[in-house]
Short mmCIF file of C-alpha atoms in Angstrom, two decimals:
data_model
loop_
_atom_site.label_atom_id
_atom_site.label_comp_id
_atom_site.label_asym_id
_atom_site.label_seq_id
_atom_site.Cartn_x
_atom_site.Cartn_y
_atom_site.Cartn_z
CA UNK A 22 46.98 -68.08 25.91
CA UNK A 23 45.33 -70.65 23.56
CA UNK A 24 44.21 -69.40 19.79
CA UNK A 25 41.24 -70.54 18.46
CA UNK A 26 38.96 -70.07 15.68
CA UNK A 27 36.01 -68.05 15.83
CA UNK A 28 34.41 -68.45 12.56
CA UNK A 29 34.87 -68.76 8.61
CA UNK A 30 33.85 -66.83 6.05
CA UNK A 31 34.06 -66.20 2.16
CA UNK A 32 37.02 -64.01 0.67
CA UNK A 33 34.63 -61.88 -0.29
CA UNK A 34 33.53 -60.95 2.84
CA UNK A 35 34.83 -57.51 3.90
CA UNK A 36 36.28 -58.04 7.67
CA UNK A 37 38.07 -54.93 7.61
CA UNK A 38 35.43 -52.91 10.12
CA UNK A 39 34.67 -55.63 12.14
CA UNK A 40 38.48 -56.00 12.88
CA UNK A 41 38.89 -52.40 13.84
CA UNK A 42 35.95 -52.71 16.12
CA UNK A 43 37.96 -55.82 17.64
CA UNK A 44 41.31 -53.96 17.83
CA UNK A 45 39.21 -50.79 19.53
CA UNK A 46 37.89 -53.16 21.95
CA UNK A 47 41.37 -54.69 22.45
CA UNK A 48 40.85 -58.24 21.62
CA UNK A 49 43.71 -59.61 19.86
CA UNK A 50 42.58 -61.23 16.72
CA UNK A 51 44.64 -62.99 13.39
CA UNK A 52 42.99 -63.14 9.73
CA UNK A 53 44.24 -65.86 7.91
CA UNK A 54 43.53 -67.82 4.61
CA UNK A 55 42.80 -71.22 4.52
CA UNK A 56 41.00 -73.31 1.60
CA UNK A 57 39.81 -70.03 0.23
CA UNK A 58 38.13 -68.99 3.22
CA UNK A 59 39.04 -66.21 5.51
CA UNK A 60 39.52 -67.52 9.25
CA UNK A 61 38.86 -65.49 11.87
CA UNK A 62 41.13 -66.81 15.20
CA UNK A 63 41.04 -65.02 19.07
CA UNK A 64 41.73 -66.05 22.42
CA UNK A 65 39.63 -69.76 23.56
CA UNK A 66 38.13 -67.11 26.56
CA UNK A 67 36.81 -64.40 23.75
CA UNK A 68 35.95 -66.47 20.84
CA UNK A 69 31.73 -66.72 22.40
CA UNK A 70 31.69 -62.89 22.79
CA UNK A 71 33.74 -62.45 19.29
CA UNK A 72 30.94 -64.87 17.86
CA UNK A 73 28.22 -63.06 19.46
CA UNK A 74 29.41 -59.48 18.59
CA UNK A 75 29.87 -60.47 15.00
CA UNK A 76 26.03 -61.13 14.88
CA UNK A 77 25.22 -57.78 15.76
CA UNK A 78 28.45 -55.98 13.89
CA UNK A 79 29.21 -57.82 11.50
CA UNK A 80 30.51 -54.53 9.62
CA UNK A 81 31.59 -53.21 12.92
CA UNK A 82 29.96 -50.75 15.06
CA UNK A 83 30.33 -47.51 13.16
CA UNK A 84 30.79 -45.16 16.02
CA UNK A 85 33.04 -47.34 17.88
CA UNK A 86 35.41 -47.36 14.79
CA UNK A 87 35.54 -43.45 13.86
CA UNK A 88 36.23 -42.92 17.51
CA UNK A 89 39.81 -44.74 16.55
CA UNK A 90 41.14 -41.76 14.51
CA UNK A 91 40.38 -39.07 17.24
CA UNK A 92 41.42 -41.21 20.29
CA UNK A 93 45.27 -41.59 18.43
CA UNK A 94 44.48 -37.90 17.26
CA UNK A 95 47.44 -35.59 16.20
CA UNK A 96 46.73 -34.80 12.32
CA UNK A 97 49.26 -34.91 10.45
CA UNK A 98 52.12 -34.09 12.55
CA UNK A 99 50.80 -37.36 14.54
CA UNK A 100 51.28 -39.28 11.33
CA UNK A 101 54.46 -38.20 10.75
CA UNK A 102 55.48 -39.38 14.66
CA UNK A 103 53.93 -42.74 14.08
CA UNK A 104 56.12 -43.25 9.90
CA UNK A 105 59.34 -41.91 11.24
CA UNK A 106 60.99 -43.55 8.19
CA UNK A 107 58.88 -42.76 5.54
CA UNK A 108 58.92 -39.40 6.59
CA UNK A 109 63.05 -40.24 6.38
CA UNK A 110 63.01 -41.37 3.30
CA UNK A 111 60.88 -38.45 2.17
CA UNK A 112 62.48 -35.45 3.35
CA UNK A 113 66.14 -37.41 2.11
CA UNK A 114 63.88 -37.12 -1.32
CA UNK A 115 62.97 -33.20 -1.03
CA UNK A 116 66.27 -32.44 0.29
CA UNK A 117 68.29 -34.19 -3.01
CA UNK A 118 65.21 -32.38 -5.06
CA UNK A 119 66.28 -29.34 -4.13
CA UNK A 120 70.20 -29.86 -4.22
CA UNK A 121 69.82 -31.06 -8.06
CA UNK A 122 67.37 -28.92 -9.01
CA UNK A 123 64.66 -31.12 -9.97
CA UNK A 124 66.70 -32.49 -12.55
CA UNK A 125 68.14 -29.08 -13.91
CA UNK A 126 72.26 -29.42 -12.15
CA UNK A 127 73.82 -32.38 -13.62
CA UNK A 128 76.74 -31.30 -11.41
CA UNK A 129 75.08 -33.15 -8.28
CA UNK A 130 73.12 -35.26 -10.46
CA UNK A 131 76.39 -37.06 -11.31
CA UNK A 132 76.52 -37.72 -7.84
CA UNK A 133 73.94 -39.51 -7.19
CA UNK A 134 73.25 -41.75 -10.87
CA UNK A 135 73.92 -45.02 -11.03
CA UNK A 136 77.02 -44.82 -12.56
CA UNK A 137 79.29 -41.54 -12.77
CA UNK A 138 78.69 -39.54 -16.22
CA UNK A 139 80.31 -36.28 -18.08
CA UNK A 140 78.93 -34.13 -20.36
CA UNK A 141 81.39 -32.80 -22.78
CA UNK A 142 79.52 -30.22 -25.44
CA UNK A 143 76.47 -32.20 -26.52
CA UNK A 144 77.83 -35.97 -25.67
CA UNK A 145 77.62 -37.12 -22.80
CA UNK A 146 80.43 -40.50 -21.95
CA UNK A 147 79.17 -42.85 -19.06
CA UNK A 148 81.70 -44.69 -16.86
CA UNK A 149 80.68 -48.86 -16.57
CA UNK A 150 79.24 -50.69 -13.85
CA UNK A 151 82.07 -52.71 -13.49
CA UNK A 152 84.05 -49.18 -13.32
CA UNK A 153 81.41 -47.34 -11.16
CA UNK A 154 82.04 -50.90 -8.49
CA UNK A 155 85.57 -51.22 -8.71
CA UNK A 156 85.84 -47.55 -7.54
CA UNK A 157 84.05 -48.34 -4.52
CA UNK A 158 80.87 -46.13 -5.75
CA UNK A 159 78.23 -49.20 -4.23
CA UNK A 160 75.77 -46.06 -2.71
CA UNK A 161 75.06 -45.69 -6.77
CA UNK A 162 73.15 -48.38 -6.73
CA UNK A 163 70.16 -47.28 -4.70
CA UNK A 164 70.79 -42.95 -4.74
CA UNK A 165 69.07 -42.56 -8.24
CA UNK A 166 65.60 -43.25 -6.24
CA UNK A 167 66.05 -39.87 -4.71
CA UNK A 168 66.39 -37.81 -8.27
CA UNK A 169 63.76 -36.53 -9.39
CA UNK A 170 63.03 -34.77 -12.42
CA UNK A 171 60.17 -31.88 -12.23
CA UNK A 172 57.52 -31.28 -9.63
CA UNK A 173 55.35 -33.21 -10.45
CA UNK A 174 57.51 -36.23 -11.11
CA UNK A 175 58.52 -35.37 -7.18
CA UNK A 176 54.55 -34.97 -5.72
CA UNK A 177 53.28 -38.16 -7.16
CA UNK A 178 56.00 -40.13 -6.17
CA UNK A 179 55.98 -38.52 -2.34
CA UNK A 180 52.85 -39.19 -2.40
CA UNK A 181 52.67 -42.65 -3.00
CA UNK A 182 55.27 -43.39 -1.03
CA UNK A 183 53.67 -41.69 2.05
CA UNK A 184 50.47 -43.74 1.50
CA UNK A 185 52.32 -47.53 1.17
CA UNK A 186 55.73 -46.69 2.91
CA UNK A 187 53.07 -45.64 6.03
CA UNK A 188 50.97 -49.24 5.64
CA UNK A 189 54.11 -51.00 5.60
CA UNK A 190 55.99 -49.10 8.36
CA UNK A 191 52.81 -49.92 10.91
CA UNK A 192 51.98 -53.06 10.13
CA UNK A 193 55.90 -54.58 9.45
CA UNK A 194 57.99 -52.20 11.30
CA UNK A 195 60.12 -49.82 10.39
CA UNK A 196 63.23 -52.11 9.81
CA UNK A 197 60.90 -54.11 6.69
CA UNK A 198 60.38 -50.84 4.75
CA UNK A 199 63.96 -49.87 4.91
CA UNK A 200 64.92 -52.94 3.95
CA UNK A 201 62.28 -53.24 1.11
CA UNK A 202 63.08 -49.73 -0.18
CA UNK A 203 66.62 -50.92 -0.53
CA UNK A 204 66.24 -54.10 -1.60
CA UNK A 205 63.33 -52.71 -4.24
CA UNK A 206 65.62 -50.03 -5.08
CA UNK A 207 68.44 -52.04 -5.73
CA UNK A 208 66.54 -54.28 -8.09
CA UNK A 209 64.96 -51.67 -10.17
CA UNK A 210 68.16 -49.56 -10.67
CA UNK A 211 69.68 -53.11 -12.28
CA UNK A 212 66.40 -53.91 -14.34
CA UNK A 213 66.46 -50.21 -15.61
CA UNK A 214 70.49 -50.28 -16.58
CA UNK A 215 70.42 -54.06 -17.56
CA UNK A 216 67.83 -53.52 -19.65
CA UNK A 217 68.46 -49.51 -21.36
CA UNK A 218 71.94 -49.29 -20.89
CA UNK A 219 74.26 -46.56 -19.31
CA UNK A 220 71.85 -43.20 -18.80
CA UNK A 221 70.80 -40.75 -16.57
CA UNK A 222 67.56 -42.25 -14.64
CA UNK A 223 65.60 -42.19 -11.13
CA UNK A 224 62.63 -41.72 -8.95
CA UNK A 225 60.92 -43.57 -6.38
CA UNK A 226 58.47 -44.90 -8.90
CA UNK A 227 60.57 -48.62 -9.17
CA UNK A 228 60.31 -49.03 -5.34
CA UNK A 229 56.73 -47.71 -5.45
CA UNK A 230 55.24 -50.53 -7.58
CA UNK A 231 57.82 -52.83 -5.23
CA UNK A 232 55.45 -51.83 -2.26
CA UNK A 233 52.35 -52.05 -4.41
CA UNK A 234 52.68 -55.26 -5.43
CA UNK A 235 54.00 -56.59 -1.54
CA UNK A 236 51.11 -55.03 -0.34
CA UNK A 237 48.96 -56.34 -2.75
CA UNK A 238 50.21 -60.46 -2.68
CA UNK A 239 51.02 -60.14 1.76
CA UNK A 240 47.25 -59.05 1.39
CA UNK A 241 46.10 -61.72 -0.78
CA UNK A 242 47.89 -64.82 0.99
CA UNK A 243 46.97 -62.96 4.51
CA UNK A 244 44.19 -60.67 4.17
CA UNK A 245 44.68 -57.86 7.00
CA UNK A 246 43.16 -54.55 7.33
CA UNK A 247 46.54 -52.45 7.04
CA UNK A 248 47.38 -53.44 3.00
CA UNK A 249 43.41 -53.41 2.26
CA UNK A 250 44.09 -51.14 -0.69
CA UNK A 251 41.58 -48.78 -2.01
CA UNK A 252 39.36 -50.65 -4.64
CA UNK A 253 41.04 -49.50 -8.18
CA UNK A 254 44.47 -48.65 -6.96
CA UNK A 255 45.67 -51.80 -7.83
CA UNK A 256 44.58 -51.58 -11.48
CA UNK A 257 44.65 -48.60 -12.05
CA UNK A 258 48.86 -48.99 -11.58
CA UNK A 259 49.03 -51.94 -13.35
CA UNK A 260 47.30 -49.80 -16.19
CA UNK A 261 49.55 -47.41 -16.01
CA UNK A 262 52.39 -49.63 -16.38
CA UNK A 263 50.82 -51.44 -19.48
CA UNK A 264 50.22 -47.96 -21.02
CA UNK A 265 53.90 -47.27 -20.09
CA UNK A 266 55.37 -50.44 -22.03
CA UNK A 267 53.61 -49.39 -24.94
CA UNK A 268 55.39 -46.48 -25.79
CA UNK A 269 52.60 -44.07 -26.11
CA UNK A 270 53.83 -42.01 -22.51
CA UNK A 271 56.56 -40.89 -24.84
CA UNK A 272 54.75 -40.35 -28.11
CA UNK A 273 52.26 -38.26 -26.42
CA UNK A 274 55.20 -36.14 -24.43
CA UNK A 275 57.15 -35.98 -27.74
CA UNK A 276 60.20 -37.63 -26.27
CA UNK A 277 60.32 -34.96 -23.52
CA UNK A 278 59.48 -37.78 -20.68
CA UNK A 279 61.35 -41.31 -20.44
CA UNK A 280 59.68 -43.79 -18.30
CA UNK A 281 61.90 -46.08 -16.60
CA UNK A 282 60.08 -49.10 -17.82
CA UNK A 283 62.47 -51.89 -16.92
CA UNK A 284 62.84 -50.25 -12.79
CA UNK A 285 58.97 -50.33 -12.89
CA UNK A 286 58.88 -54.48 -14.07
CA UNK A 287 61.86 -55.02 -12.01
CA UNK A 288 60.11 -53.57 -9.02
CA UNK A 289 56.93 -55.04 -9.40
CA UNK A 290 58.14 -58.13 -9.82
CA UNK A 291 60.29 -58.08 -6.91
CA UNK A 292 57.53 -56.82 -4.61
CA UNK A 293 54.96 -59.59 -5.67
CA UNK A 294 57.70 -62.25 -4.32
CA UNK A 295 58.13 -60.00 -0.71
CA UNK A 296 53.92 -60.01 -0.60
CA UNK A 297 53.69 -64.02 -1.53
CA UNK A 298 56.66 -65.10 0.66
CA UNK A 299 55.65 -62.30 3.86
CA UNK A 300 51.97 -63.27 3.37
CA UNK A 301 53.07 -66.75 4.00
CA UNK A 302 55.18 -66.25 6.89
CA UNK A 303 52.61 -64.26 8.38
CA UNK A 304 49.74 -67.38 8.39
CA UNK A 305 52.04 -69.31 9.99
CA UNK A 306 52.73 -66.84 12.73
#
């Protein structure tokens, strides 16, 4: 089946509904960037219909596109069928919630940090990385993601993990988040111990801004519907971050909340490498 373009139009151009009235319709279709132009490429046999529906829809046909929810229907336990993973990865989160109490039993807390730890009256004496490898302990360098410390430490997190972890899972497969979660994980446990030494840290909040900022470059090299963001979301976290590294989070909470500073960098910066290199891959395809 031969590929060829249909038309080309500015960045700014908002495809988005005119590709979901394409994918309702069932006519495969590929977005790409090229010269700073968005390019617009279906089968040789569509592309005079494509060109000809665009004139009318350009933003889609609205009641052909808010069928698409109800025809795939379900709510939310249809959701959860389609993001097997990050529904995984989420109730693996509640379920270590629970065991260390939100943050309260450093008993099982020690069990999942990034390196082993004892408290011993009001010190407490952290074993080395070098120590924490050479005892075999490698699951310690991804488990602190799953500690998280108070509620609503736990509901922001879950929640931005359901909304990227879902975009990714769809549009990827289930096999890329997994291996970004780890991979993100990974990297931001390292920043946040390279960087503030032996302690007791976690959350999903490193791998989140790891998906943010995949999403965000995969989206800018190859725009696609799926990691079309909300408008804000994207600065609005990179605000948050900036207000993080400038130490006023932990003025304000009078030294009652840390923020892992170094795992949110580390993450980011990892993720904008994924997005750039996947984006890439993905024009090519």
């Amino acid at each position: 089946m031969a590929v060829v373009e249909a038309f080309r139009l500015p960045l700014s151009e908002d495809l988005s509904g005119f590709i979901a009235l394409l994918r309702r319709l069932r006519v495969p279709c590929r977005v790409s960037e090229e010269a700073g132009e968005q390019v617009l490429r279906v089968p040789a046999e569509t592309v005079e219909q494509v060109r000809q529906l665009y004139q009318r829809y350009p933003q889609g046909d609205g009641m052909v596109v808010t069928e698409q929810p109800a025809r795939r229907g379900g709510g939310f336990f249809a959701s959860l069928r389609r993001s097997p993973l990050t529904a995984a990865v989420l109730l693996l989160t509640f379920i270590v919630a629970a065991i260390t109490l939100l943050g309260g039993n450093f008993e099982t807390i020690r069990w999942f940090s990034f390196t082993d730890f004892r408290i011993d009256g009001d010190y407490a004496y952290f074993a080395t990385l070098e120590q924490t490898l050479s005892e075999g302990q490698w699951w310690r360098m991804i488990t602190p993601i799953f500690v998280h410390f108070g509620l609503l430490h736990l509901a922001m997190n879950s929640m931005w993990y359901w909304e990227l972890g879902r975009r990714i899972e769809q549009r990827q497969g289930a096999s890329m988040l997994l291996g970004l979660t780890l991979l993100f994980g990974v990297i931001s446990n390292l920043s946040q111990y390279a960087f503030g030494g032996p302690g007791i840290f976690g959350g999903l909040s490193g791998v989140l801004f790891g998906l943010l900022g995949h999403c965000w470059l995969f989206q800018k090299v190859s725009p696609n519907e799926a990691y079309r963001l909300p408008p804000g979301v994207v600065v609005l976290m990179l605000v948050w971050l900036v207000i993080c590294l400038t130490g006023v989070v932990d003025v304000v909470s009078f030294g009652t909340l840390a923020i892992a500073n170094a795992a949110h960098v580390g993450g980011l910066v990892a993720g904008c490498i994924t997005g750039v290199v996947g984006g890439m891959l993905a024009r090519r395809a």
